[in-house]
XYZ file of C-alpha atoms in Angstrom:
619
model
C -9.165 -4.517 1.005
C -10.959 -1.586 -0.442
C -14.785 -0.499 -1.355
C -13.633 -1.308 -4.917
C -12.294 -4.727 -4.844
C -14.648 -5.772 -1.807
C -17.796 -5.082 -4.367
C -15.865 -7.166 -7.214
C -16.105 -4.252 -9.686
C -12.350 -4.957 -10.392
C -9.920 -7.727 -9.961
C -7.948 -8.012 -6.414
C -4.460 -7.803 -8.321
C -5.485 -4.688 -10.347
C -4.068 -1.346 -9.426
C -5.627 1.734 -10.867
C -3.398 4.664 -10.005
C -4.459 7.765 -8.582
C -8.410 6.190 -8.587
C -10.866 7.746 -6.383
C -13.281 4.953 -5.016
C -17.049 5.502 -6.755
C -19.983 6.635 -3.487
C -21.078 3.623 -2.482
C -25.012 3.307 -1.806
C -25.850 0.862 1.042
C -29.317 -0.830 0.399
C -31.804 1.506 2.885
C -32.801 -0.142 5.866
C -30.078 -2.563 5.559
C -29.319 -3.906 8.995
C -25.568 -3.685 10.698
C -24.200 -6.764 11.259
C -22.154 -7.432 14.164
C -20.314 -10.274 14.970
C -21.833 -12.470 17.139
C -21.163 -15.599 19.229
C -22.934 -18.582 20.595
C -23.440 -17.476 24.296
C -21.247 -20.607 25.261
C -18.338 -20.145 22.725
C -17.777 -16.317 23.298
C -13.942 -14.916 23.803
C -13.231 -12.785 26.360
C -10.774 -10.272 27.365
C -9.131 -12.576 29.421
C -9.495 -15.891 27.723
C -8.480 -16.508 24.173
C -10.899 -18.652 22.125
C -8.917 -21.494 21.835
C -8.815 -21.774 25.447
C -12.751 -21.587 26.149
C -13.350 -25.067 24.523
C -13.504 -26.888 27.941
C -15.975 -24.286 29.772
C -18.016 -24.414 26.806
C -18.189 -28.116 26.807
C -19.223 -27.701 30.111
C -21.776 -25.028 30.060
C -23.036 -27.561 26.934
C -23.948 -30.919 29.266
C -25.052 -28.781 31.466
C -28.108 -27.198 29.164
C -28.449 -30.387 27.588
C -29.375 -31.874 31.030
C -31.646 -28.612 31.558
C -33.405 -29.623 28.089
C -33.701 -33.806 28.646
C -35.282 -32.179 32.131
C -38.026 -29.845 30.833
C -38.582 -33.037 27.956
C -39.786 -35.380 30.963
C -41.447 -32.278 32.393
C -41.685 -30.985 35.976
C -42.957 -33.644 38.344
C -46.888 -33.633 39.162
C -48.213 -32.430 42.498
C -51.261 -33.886 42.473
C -52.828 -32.314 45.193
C -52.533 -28.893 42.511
C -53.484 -30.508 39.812
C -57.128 -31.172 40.900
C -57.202 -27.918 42.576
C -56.592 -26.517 39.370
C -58.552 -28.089 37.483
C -61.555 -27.296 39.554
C -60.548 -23.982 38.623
C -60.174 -24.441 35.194
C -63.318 -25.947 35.556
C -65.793 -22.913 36.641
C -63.815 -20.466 34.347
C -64.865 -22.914 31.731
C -68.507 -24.090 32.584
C -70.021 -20.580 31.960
C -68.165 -19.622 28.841
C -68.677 -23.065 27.438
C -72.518 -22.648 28.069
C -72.146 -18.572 26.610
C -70.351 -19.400 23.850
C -72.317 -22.162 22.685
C -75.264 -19.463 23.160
C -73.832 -16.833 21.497
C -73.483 -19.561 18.343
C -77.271 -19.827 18.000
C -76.828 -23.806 19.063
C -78.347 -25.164 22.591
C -76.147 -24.872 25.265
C -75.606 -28.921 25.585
C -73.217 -29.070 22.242
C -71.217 -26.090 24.120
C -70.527 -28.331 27.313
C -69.951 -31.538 24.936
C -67.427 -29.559 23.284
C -65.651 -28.439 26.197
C -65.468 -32.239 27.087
C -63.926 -32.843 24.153
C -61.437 -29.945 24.557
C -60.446 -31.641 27.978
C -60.806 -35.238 27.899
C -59.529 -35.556 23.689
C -57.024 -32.472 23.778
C -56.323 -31.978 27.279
C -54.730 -35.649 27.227
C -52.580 -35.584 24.042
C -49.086 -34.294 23.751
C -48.170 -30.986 22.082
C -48.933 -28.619 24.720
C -49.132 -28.992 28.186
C -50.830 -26.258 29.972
C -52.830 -24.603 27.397
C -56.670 -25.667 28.261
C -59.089 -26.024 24.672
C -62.829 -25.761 24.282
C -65.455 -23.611 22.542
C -63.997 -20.503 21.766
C -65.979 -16.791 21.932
C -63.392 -15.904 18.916
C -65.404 -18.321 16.984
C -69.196 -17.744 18.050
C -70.017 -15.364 15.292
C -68.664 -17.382 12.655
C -70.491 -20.544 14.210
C -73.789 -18.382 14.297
C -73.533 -17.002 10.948
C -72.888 -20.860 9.635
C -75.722 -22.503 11.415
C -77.815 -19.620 10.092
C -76.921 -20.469 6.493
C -76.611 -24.227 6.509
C -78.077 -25.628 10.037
C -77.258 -27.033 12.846
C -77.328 -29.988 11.393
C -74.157 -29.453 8.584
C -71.908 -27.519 11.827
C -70.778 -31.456 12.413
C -69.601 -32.188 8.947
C -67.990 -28.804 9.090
C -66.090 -29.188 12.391
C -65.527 -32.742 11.221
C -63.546 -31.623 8.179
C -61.739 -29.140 9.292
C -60.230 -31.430 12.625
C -58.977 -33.914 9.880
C -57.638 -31.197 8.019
C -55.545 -30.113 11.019
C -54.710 -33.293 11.404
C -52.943 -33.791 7.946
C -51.312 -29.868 8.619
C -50.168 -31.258 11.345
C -48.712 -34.333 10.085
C -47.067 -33.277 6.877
C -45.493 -30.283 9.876
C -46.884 -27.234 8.283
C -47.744 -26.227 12.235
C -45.187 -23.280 12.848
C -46.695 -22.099 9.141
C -49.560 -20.163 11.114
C -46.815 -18.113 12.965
C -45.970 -16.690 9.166
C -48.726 -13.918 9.690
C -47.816 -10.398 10.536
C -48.818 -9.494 14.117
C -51.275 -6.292 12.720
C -53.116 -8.793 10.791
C -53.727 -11.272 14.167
C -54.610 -8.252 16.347
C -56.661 -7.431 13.279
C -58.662 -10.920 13.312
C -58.961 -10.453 17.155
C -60.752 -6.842 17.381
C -62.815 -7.770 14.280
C -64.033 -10.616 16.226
C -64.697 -8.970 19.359
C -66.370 -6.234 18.331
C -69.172 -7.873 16.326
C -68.898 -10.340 19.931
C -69.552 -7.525 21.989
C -72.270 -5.723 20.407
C -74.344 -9.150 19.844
C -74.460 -10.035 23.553
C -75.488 -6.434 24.471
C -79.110 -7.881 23.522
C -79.331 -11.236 25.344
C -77.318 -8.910 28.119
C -81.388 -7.384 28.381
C -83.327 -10.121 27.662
C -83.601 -9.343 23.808
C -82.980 -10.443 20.643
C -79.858 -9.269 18.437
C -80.777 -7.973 14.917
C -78.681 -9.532 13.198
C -75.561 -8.430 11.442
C -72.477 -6.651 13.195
C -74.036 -3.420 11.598
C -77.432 -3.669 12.137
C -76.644 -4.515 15.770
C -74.692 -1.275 16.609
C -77.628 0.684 14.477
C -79.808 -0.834 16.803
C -78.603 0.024 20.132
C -80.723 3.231 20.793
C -83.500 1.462 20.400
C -82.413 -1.280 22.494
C -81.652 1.036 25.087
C -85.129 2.460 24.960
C -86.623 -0.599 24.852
C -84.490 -1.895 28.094
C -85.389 1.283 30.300
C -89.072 0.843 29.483
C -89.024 -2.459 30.713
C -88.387 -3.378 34.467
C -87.781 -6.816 33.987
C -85.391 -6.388 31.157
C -83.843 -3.505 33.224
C -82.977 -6.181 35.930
C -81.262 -8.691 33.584
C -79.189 -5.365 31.782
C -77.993 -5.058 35.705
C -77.482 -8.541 35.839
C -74.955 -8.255 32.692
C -73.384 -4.697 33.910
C -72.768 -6.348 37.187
C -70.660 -8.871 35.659
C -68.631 -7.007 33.446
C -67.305 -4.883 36.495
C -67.122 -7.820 38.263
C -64.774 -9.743 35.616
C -62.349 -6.109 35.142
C -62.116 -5.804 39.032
C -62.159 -9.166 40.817
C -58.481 -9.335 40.346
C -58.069 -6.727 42.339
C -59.152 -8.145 45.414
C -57.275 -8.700 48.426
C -56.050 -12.311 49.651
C -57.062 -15.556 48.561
C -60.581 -14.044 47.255
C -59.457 -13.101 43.835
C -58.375 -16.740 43.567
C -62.348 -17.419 42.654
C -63.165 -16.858 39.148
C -64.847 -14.064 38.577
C -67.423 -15.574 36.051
C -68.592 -18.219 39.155
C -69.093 -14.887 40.958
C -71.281 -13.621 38.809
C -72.868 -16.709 38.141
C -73.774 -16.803 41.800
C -75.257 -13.284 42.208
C -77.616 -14.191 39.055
C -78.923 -16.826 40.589
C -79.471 -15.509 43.706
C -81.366 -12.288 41.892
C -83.210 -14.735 39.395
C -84.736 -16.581 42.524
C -86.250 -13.953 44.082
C -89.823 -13.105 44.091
C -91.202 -10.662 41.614
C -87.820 -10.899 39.023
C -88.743 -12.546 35.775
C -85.570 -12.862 33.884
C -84.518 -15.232 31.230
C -82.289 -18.458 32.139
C -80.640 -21.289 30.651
C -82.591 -23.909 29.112
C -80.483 -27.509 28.811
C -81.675 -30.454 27.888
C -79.751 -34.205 27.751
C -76.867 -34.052 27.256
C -76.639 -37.566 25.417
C -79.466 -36.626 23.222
C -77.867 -33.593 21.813
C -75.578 -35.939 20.190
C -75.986 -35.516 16.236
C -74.102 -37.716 14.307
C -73.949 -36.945 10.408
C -75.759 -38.497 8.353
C -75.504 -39.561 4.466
C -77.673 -36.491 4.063
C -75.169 -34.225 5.426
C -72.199 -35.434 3.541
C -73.784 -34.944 0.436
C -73.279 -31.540 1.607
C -70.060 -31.503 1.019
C -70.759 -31.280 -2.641
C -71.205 -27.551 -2.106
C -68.754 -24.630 -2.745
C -70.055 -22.993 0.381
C -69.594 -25.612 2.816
C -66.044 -26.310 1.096
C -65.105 -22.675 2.193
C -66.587 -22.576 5.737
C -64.363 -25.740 6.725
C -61.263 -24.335 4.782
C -62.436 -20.937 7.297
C -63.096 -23.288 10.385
C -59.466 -24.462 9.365
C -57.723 -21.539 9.345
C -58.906 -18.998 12.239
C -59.023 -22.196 14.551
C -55.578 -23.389 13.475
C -54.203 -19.599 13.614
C -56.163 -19.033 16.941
C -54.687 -21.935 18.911
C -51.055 -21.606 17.997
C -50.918 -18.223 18.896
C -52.337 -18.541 22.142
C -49.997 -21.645 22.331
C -46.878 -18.632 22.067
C -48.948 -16.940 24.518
C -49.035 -19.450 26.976
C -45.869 -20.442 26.842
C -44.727 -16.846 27.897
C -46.323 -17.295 31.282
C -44.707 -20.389 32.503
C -41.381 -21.829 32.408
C -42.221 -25.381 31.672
C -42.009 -27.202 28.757
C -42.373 -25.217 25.677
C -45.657 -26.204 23.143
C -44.252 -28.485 20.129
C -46.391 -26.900 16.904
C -47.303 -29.627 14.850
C -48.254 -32.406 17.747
C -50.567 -29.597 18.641
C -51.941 -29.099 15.532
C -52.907 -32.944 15.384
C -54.451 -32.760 18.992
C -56.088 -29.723 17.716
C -57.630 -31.877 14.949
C -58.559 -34.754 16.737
C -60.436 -32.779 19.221
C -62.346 -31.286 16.287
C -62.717 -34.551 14.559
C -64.422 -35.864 17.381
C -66.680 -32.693 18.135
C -67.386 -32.844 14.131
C -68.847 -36.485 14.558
C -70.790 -35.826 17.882
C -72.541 -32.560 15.983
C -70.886 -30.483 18.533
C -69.028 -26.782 18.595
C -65.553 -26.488 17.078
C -63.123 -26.248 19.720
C -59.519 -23.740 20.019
C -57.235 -22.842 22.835
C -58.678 -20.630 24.870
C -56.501 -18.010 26.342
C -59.352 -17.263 29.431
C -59.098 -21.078 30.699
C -54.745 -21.382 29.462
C -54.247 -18.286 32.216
C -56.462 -19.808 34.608
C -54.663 -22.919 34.550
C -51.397 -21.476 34.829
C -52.166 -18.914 37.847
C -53.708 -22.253 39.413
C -49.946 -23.584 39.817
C -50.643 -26.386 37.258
C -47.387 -28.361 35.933
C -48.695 -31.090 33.652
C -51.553 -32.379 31.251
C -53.342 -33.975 34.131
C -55.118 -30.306 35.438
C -56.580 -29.748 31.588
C -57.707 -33.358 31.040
C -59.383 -33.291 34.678
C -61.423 -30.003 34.068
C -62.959 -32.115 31.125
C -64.537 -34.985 33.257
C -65.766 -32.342 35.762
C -67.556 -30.568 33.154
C -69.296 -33.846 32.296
C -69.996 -35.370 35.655
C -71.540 -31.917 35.940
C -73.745 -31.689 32.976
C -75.199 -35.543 33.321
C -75.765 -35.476 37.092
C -76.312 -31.833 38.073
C -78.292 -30.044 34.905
C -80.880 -28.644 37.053
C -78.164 -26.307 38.431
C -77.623 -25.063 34.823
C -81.065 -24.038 34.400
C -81.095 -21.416 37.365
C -77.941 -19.351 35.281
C -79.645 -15.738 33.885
C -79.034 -15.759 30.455
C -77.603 -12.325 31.050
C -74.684 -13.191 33.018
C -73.653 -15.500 30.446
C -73.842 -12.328 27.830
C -71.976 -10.414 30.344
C -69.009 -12.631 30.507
C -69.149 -12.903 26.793
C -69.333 -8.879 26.668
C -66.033 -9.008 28.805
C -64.316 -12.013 26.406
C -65.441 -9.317 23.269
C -63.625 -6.495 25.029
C -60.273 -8.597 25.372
C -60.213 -9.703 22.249
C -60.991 -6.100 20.669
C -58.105 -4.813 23.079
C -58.226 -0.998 22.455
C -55.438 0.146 24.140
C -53.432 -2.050 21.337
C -54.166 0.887 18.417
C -52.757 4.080 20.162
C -49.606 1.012 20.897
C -49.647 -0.083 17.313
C -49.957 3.495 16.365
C -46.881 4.972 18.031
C -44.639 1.435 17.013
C -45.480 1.097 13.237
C -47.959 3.695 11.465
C -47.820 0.950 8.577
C -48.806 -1.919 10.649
C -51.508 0.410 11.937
C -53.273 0.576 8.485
C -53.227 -2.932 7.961
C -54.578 -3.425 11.861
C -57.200 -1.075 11.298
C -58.452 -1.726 8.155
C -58.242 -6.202 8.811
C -60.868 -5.007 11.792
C -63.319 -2.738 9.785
C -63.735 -5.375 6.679
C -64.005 -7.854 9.023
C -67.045 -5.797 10.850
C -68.225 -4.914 7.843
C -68.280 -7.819 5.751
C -67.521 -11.406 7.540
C -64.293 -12.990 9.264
C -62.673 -14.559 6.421
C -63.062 -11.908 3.803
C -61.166 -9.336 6.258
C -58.405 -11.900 7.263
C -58.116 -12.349 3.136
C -57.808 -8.348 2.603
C -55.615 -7.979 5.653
C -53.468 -10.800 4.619
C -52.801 -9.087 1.234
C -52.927 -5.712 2.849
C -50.120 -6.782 5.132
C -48.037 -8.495 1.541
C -48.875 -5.093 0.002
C -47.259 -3.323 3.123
C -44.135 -5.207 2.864
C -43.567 -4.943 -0.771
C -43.438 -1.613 -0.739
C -40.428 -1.668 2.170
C -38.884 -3.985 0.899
C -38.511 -1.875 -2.427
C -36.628 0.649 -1.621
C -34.814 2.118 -4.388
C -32.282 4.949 -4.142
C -32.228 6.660 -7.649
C -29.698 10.040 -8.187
C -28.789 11.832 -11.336
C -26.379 13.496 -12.373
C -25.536 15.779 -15.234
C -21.561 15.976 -16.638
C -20.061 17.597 -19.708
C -20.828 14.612 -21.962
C -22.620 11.890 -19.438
C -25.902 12.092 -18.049
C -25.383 9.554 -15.125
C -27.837 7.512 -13.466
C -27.158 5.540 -10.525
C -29.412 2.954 -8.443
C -29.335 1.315 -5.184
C -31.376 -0.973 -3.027
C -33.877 -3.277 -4.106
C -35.966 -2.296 -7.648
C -39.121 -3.799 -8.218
C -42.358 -3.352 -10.070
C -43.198 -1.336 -7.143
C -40.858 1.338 -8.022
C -40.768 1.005 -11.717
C -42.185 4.775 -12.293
C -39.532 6.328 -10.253
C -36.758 3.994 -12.362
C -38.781 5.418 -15.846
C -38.933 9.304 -14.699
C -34.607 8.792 -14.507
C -34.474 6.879 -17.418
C -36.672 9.674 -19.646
C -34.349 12.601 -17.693
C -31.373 10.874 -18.555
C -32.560 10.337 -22.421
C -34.254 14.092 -22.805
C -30.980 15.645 -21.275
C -28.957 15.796 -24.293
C -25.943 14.016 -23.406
C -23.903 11.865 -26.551
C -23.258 9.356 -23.342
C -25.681 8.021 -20.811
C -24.135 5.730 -17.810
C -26.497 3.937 -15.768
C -24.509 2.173 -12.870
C -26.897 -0.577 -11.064
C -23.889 -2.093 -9.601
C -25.386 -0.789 -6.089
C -28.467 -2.897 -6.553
C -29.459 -5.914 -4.219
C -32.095 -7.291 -6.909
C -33.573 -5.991 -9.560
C -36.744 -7.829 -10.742
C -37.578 -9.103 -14.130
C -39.529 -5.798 -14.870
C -37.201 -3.328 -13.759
C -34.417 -5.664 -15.726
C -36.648 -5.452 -18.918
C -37.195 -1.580 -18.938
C -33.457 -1.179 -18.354
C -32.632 -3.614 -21.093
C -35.265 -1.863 -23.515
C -33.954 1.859 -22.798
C -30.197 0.843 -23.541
C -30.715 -0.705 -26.708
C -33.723 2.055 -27.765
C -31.206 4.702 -26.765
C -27.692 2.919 -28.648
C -30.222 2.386 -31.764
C -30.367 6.260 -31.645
C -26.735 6.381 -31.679
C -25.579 7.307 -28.235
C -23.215 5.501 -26.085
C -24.665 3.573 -23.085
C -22.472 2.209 -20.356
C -24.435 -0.091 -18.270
C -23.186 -1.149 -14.927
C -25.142 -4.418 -13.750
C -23.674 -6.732 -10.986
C -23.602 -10.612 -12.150
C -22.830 -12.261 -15.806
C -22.539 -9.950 -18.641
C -25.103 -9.795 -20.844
C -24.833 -7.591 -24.261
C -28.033 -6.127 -25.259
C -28.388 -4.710 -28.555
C -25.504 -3.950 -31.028
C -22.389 -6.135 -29.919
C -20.666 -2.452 -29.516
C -18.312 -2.250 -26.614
C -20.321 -1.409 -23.507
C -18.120 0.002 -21.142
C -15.263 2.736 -21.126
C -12.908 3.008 -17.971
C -12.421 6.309 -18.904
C -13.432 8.794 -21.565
C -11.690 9.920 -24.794
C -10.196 12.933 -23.273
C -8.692 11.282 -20.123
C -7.477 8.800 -22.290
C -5.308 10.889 -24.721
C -4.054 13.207 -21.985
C -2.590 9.714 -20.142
C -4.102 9.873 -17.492
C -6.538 6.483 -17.401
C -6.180 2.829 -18.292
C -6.912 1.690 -21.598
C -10.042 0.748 -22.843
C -11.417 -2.743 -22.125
C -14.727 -4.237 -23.339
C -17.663 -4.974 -21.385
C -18.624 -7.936 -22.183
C -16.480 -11.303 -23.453
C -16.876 -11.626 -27.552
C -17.005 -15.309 -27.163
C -19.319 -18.101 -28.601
C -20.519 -19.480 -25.642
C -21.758 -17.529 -22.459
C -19.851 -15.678 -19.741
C -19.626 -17.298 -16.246
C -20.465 -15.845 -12.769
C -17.463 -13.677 -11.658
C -14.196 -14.688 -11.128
C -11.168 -13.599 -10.359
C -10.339 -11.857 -13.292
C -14.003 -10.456 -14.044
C -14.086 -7.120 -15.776
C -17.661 -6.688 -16.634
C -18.095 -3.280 -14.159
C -17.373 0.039 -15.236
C -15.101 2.001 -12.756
C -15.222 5.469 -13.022
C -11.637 6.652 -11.944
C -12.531 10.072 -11.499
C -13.850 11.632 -8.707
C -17.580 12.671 -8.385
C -18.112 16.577 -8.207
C -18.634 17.834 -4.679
C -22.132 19.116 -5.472
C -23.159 15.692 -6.379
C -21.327 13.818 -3.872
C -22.930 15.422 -1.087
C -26.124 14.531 -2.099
């Protein structure tokens, strides 16, 4: 079949003799689309499709059995499990202590919460290896909340937003947080860690952050001044330094040594330096564990009255949501196990919260720190996660004098090293050489977020991103052309609002060029919006109303606009007395009702039978 009848410009049984095809214009960017095969149902050179049915039947049961397999999931060693989980378990004690720290709450609602995140999440289905608890990516927003609205409304915040996982969950709008372009996630991430990073250089020496992400890097001369005049506050900045090298280069030690976390390494040496004679340095204060629970009360319900608490849980919502899934995808690129079902996790997600929101406590994520840990442990099921949780509390209730020997500092340390992962520099230059567009939205998602807060530079990145892809998804090819009597005009690709200047500068060229006849030939489009559609409409009949001869080309039911004059010529006056083109035919039917979609017999395109001139065609 040829370009002409595969586009439908012309019915399959015409026959236009001696007809040049018209230059087609692909849509830019338009993908090639080879044909592909399930992997099981593929011919070969050898074996003729009909005669692959019984392999592929085969190959079928067999990765159905594979599947009903990974369902059960692998069988639990439990030996591994508990070994595991005691590592998950002093990865997670000092972050849940420095995170909770780093939030401006005491360090109790930080272990609660990583109870929670074990014993709540850790035993329901939707993941199975991916370990939840108070999360560093959420510490500034946490601090900047309790700063506004006290400790006291964090519960009715957390509360809300785990039962409005829950109902995300439920109604399976789980896989919806995937729908977020990669620069804007990497975005979130640095903009977190950076304001992370620069906060805990001041508890890192014993001092006491300004306040804002800004003020806190304006501040950091002095703070260094400060911290080099003081011995004591020199010790706990060695403390911190000590632990930051230590969590980059513990995994490069030999043997079973790197096996240790790093962060109970450094928890060690701190306490070892903090007990010696003559070093005054700043540790962990924890109380009861049972009497930091805060249950709302009436009081802080009636909170929920206000516009401000509204949009922190709809915030809490989101980047906790958003944050979990995607380390859920991460996670589930380092194992081979079962794979993490979206919307059951959501609703674990939410009950976890729920239950944090009632105790008072810290909102809880997946963590990607304690997920890695669990997986280099060798852990298979749900049993190593939900373990790690009752350690952390038989810890806390019967050992909380241990807890009080930690240096403040080598929690800020860790927390310093969490901020650095999360900002992940080498990702720009990477970003940068990939996608220069995805770049800008990257960069920019991080500096609003620095600048202002976390959900106003999610919000501009989010629309920075929609902007982004707009403007590649409207590509428009526009060329002109000038004849003896025409001024042509032809479009391809996709025309939107985005590219209705470019479409006016043709339109006003065509008009200003003299011409009795103006074609425009859109029959190359792929969509042409409502605007775009409009200004054509407008120029045709504006430009017939002045007495010239329009021929518009437009793919899909005819549609006469204007005078009911004939709108299309398959040739011109002169080919048609010298013989040498078809008679004329209308553009459009003359009948009462409306003209279908195209059929068969459709003869609402203009065909130009005669061949473009060389200088245009090769443009």
């Amino acid at each position: 079949m040829s370009g002409l009848h595969a586009r439908g410009r012309v019915p399959a049984h015409a026959r236009i003799p001696d007809a040049s095809p018209a230059p087609d214009f692909p849509a830019p960017n338009a993908p090639h689309h080879a044909p592909t095969y399930p992997p099981d149902t593929a011919p070969t050179a050898t074996s003729p499709m009909a005669k692959s049915a019984k392999p592929a039947k085969t190959d079928q049961t067999a990765r159905a059995a594979r599947t009903a397999k990974n369902a059960k999931g692998p069988k639990a060693d439990l030996a591994t499990e508990i070994t595991a989980s005691l590592v998950v378990f002093l990865v997670a004690l000092p972050l849940c202590i420095g995170v909770a720290v780093a939030s401006g709450v005491p360090a109790e609602l930080g272990i609660i919460s990583g109870v929670i995140g074990g014993l709540v999440v850790g035993a329901a289905r939707g993941s199975t290896l991916q370990v939840s608890g108070p999360a560093a990516g959420l510490a500034a927003l946490v601090a900047e909340t309790v700063l506004q609205y006290g400790v006291a409304m964090l519960g009715v915040i957390v509360l809300g937003s785990g039962i409005l996982q829950i109902v995300l969950g439920l109604v399976r709008l789980g896989r919806i947080f995937q729908a977020i372009s990669l620069a804007v996630v990497q975005g979130m991430l640095a903009g977190i860690g950076l304001p992370l990073m620069f906060s805990q250089l001041y508890p890192m020496s014993d001092s006491k952050a300004p306040g804002t992400p800004i003020e806190n890097m304006a501040g950091l001369p002095g703070l260094i001044a400060d911290t080099v005049a003081n011995p004591q506050a020199l010790i706990a900045a060695g403390l911190g330094v000590v632990t930051i090298v230590l969590s980059f280069l513990w995994k490069k030690m030999p043997g079973p040594v790197k096996k240790i976390p790093a962060a109970l390494v450094a928890v060690g040496i701190g306490i070892g330096v903090a007990s010696m004679p003559g070093v005054d340095v700043k540790t962990l204060q924890v109380g009861n564990l049972l009497a930091s629970v805060d249950v709302p009360g009436p009081t802080e319900f009636a909170g929920l009255a206000d516009v401000g608490i509204i949009t922190a849980i709809l915030t809490f919502t989101v980047i906790a949501s958003a944050e979990s899934l995607f380390t859920a995808a991460a996670v589930d690129r380092m194992h081979s196990g079962p794979r993490t079902r979206y919307n059951p996790e959501l609703i674990a997600q939410g009950a976890g919260n729920t239950v944090a929101g009632l105790l008072g406590a810290l909102p809880i994520t997946a963590v990607v720190a304690r997920s890695s840990a669990n997986v280099q442990a060798g852990a298979k099921t749900r049993l190593s996660r939900t373990l790690h949780g009752l350690w952390l509390l038989a810890f806390a209730l019967l050992l909380p004098q241990v807890l009080a020997l930690i240096p403040i500092a080598v929690l800020a340390g860790v927390l310093v090293h969490s901020g650095w992962k999360l900002f992940a520099p080498e990702e720009f230059p990477k970003m940068w050489r990939q996608d220069r567009g995805e770049f800008a939205v990257m960069t920019l998602t991080t500096l609003v977020i620095v600048a202002t807060a976390l959900l106003e530079g999610v919000l501009f990145g989010l629309a920075a991103g929609i902007v982004l892809a707009a403007l590649r998804m409207s590509q428009t090819v526009i060329k002109q052309h000038l004849e003896e009597d025409t001024a042509k005009v032809v479009m391809a690709g996709n025309a939107t609002f985005l590219r209705l200047p470019q479409l006016i500068e043709a339109l006003e060229a065509a008009a200003e060029a003299g011409k009795p006849r103006i074609r425009l030939d859109l029959t190359g489009v792929t969509h042409l919006d409502h605007a775009c559609r409009n200004q054509v409409e407008e120029f045709v009949a504006q430009q017939r109303g002045f007495g010239l001869r329009v021929e518009l080309l437009m793919q899909g039911p005819a549609k006469p606009v204007g005078t009911p004059a004939p709108v299309a010529d398959l040739a011109g006056e002169q080919d048609r007395s010298a013989g040498t083109a078809p008679p004329r035919r209308p553009y459009a039917s003359t009948g009462a009702g409306p003209t279908q979609g195209p059929g068969p017999t459709a003869e609402w395109f203009y065909l130009d039978t005669r061949p473009m001139p060389e200088e245009y065609a090769s443009r």
